[in-house]
C-alpha positions as protocol buffer text, in pm:
chain_id: "A"
residue {
  index: 1
  type: ALA
  ca { x: 13005 y: 8314 z: 13981 }
}
residue {
  index: 2
  type: ALA
  ca { x: 12853 y: 8654 z: 14051 }
}
residue {
  index: 3
  type: GLN
  ca { x: 12642 y: 8511 z: 14333 }
}
residue {
  index: 4
  type: ALA
  ca { x: 12946 y: 8338 z: 14484 }
}
residue {
  index: 5
  type: LEU
  ca { x: 13134 y: 8668 z: 14473 }
}
residue {
  index: 6
  type: GLU
  ca { x: 12843 y: 8851 z: 14636 }
}
residue {
  index: 7
  type: ARG
  ca { x: 12813 y: 8589 z: 14912 }
}
residue {
  index: 8
  type: ALA
  ca { x: 13186 y: 8604 z: 14981 }
}
residue {
  index: 9
  type: ALA
  ca { x: 13173 y: 8983 z: 15001 }
}
residue {
  index: 10
  type: ALA
  ca { x: 12874 y: 8969 z: 15236 }
}
residue {
  index: 11
  type: ARG
  ca { x: 13066 y: 8732 z: 15463 }
}
residue {
  index: 12
  type: GLY
  ca { x: 13360 y: 8972 z: 15463 }
}
residue {
  index: 13
  type: ASP
  ca { x: 13594 y: 8726 z: 15292 }
}
residue {
  index: 14
  type: SER
  ca { x: 13923 y: 8855 z: 15158 }
}
residue {
  index: 15
  type: LEU
  ca { x: 13944 y: 8959 z: 14794 }
}
residue {
  index: 16
  type: THR
  ca { x: 14156 y: 8651 z: 14723 }
}
residue {
  index: 17
  type: ALA
  ca { x: 13900 y: 8417 z: 14881 }
}
residue {
  index: 18
  type: ALA
  ca { x: 13612 y: 8591 z: 14703 }
}
residue {
  index: 19
  type: ALA
  ca { x: 13782 y: 8573 z: 14364 }
}
residue {
  index: 20
  type: THR
  ca { x: 13870 y: 8207 z: 14420 }
}
residue {
  index: 21
  type: ALA
  ca { x: 13508 y: 8129 z: 14512 }
}
residue {
  index: 22
  type: ALA
  ca { x: 13386 y: 8307 z: 14200 }
}
residue {
  index: 23
  type: ALA
  ca { x: 13633 y: 8118 z: 13981 }
}
residue {
  index: 24
  type: ARG
  ca { x: 13529 y: 7786 z: 14133 }
}
residue {
  index: 25
  type: ALA
  ca { x: 13161 y: 7869 z: 14078 }
}
residue {
  index: 26
  type: ALA
  ca { x: 13228 y: 7969 z: 13716 }
}
residue {
  index: 27
  type: SER
  ca { x: 13410 y: 7642 z: 13655 }
}
residue {
  index: 28
  type: ASP
  ca { x: 13130 y: 7441 z: 13816 }
}
residue {
  index: 29
  type: GLY
  ca { x: 12875 y: 7631 z: 13609 }
}
residue {
  index: 30
  type: ALA
  ca { x: 13064 y: 7561 z: 13289 }
}
residue {
  index: 31
  type: GLU
  ca { x: 13070 y: 7189 z: 13369 }
}
residue {
  index: 32
  type: VAL
  ca { x: 12691 y: 7188 z: 13409 }
}
residue {
  index: 33
  type: THR
  ca { x: 12651 y: 7307 z: 13050 }
}
residue {
  index: 34
  type: LYS
  ca { x: 12771 y: 6966 z: 12928 }
}
residue {
  index: 35
  type: ASP
  ca { x: 12424 y: 6827 z: 12998 }
}
residue {
  index: 36
  type: LEU
  ca { x: 12238 y: 7105 z: 12820 }
}
residue {
  index: 37
  type: GLU
  ca { x: 12113 y: 7105 z: 12463 }
}
residue {
  index: 38
  type: PRO
  ca { x: 12159 y: 7442 z: 12292 }
}
residue {
  index: 39
  type: LYS
  ca { x: 11835 y: 7602 z: 12171 }
}
residue {
  index: 40
  type: ILE
  ca { x: 11974 y: 7931 z: 12035 }
}
residue {
  index: 41
  type: GLY
  ca { x: 12311 y: 8061 z: 11929 }
}
residue {
  index: 42
  type: ARG
  ca { x: 12589 y: 7918 z: 11717 }
}
residue {
  index: 43
  type: ALA
  ca { x: 12567 y: 7567 z: 11863 }
}
residue {
  index: 44
  type: SER
  ca { x: 12191 y: 7535 z: 11812 }
}
residue {
  index: 45
  type: TRP
  ca { x: 12227 y: 7389 z: 11464 }
}
residue {
  index: 46
  type: ILE
  ca { x: 12406 y: 7083 z: 11603 }
}
residue {
  index: 47
  type: ALA
  ca { x: 12166 y: 7052 z: 11900 }
}
residue {
  index: 48
  type: GLU
  ca { x: 12196 y: 6699 z: 12039 }
}
residue {
  index: 49
  type: ARG
  ca { x: 12550 y: 6654 z: 11906 }
}
residue {
  index: 50
  type: ALA
  ca { x: 12656 y: 6947 z: 12125 }
}
residue {
  index: 51
  type: ARG
  ca { x: 12547 y: 6760 z: 12437 }
}
residue {
  index: 52
  type: GLY
  ca { x: 12848 y: 6640 z: 12632 }
}
residue {
  index: 53
  type: ASN
  ca { x: 13054 y: 6946 z: 12540 }
}
residue {
  index: 54
  type: ILE
  ca { x: 13108 y: 7246 z: 12763 }
}
residue {
  index: 55
  type: ASP
  ca { x: 12958 y: 7568 z: 12629 }
}
residue {
  index: 56
  type: ALA
  ca { x: 13237 y: 7782 z: 12486 }
}
residue {
  index: 57
  type: GLY
  ca { x: 13112 y: 8104 z: 12644 }
}
residue {
  index: 58
  type: ALA
  ca { x: 13079 y: 7945 z: 12987 }
}
residue {
  index: 59
  type: TYR
  ca { x: 13427 y: 7800 z: 12951 }
}
residue {
  index: 60
  type: ALA
  ca { x: 13567 y: 8141 z: 12855 }
}
residue {
  index: 61
  type: VAL
  ca { x: 13412 y: 8300 z: 13164 }
}
residue {
  index: 62
  type: ALA
  ca { x: 13560 y: 8025 z: 13382 }
}
residue {
  index: 63
  type: VAL
  ca { x: 13907 y: 8081 z: 13232 }
}
residue {
  index: 64
  type: ILE
  ca { x: 13883 y: 8457 z: 13280 }
}
residue {
  index: 65
  type: ALA
  ca { x: 13762 y: 8417 z: 13640 }
}
residue {
  index: 66
  type: ALA
  ca { x: 14047 y: 8175 z: 13713 }
}
residue {
  index: 67
  type: ALA
  ca { x: 14299 y: 8419 z: 13565 }
}
residue {
  index: 68
  type: ILE
  ca { x: 14162 y: 8703 z: 13778 }
}
residue {
  index: 69
  type: ALA
  ca { x: 14177 y: 8487 z: 14091 }
}
residue {
  index: 70
  type: ALA
  ca { x: 14533 y: 8381 z: 14011 }
}
residue {
  index: 71
  type: THR
  ca { x: 14641 y: 8741 z: 13951 }
}
residue {
  index: 72
  type: ILE
  ca { x: 14489 y: 8860 z: 14278 }
}
residue {
  index: 73
  type: SER
  ca { x: 14650 y: 8579 z: 14476 }
}
């Protein structure tokens, strides 16, 4: 999400477009966590059973980024 925001800023995109790009990247990144197996943190004790579920922290960042983008729009 941060890299998407930086790229949008470097291109001179509007704040709305940059925030939307960051929110989209955060959502995409959260989806990728479904395929990961946690090694540390609260979910590590369920390891393989956590696979297939989006990481809660990544999901929270995606929700926050989406809310920021919606507010700016």
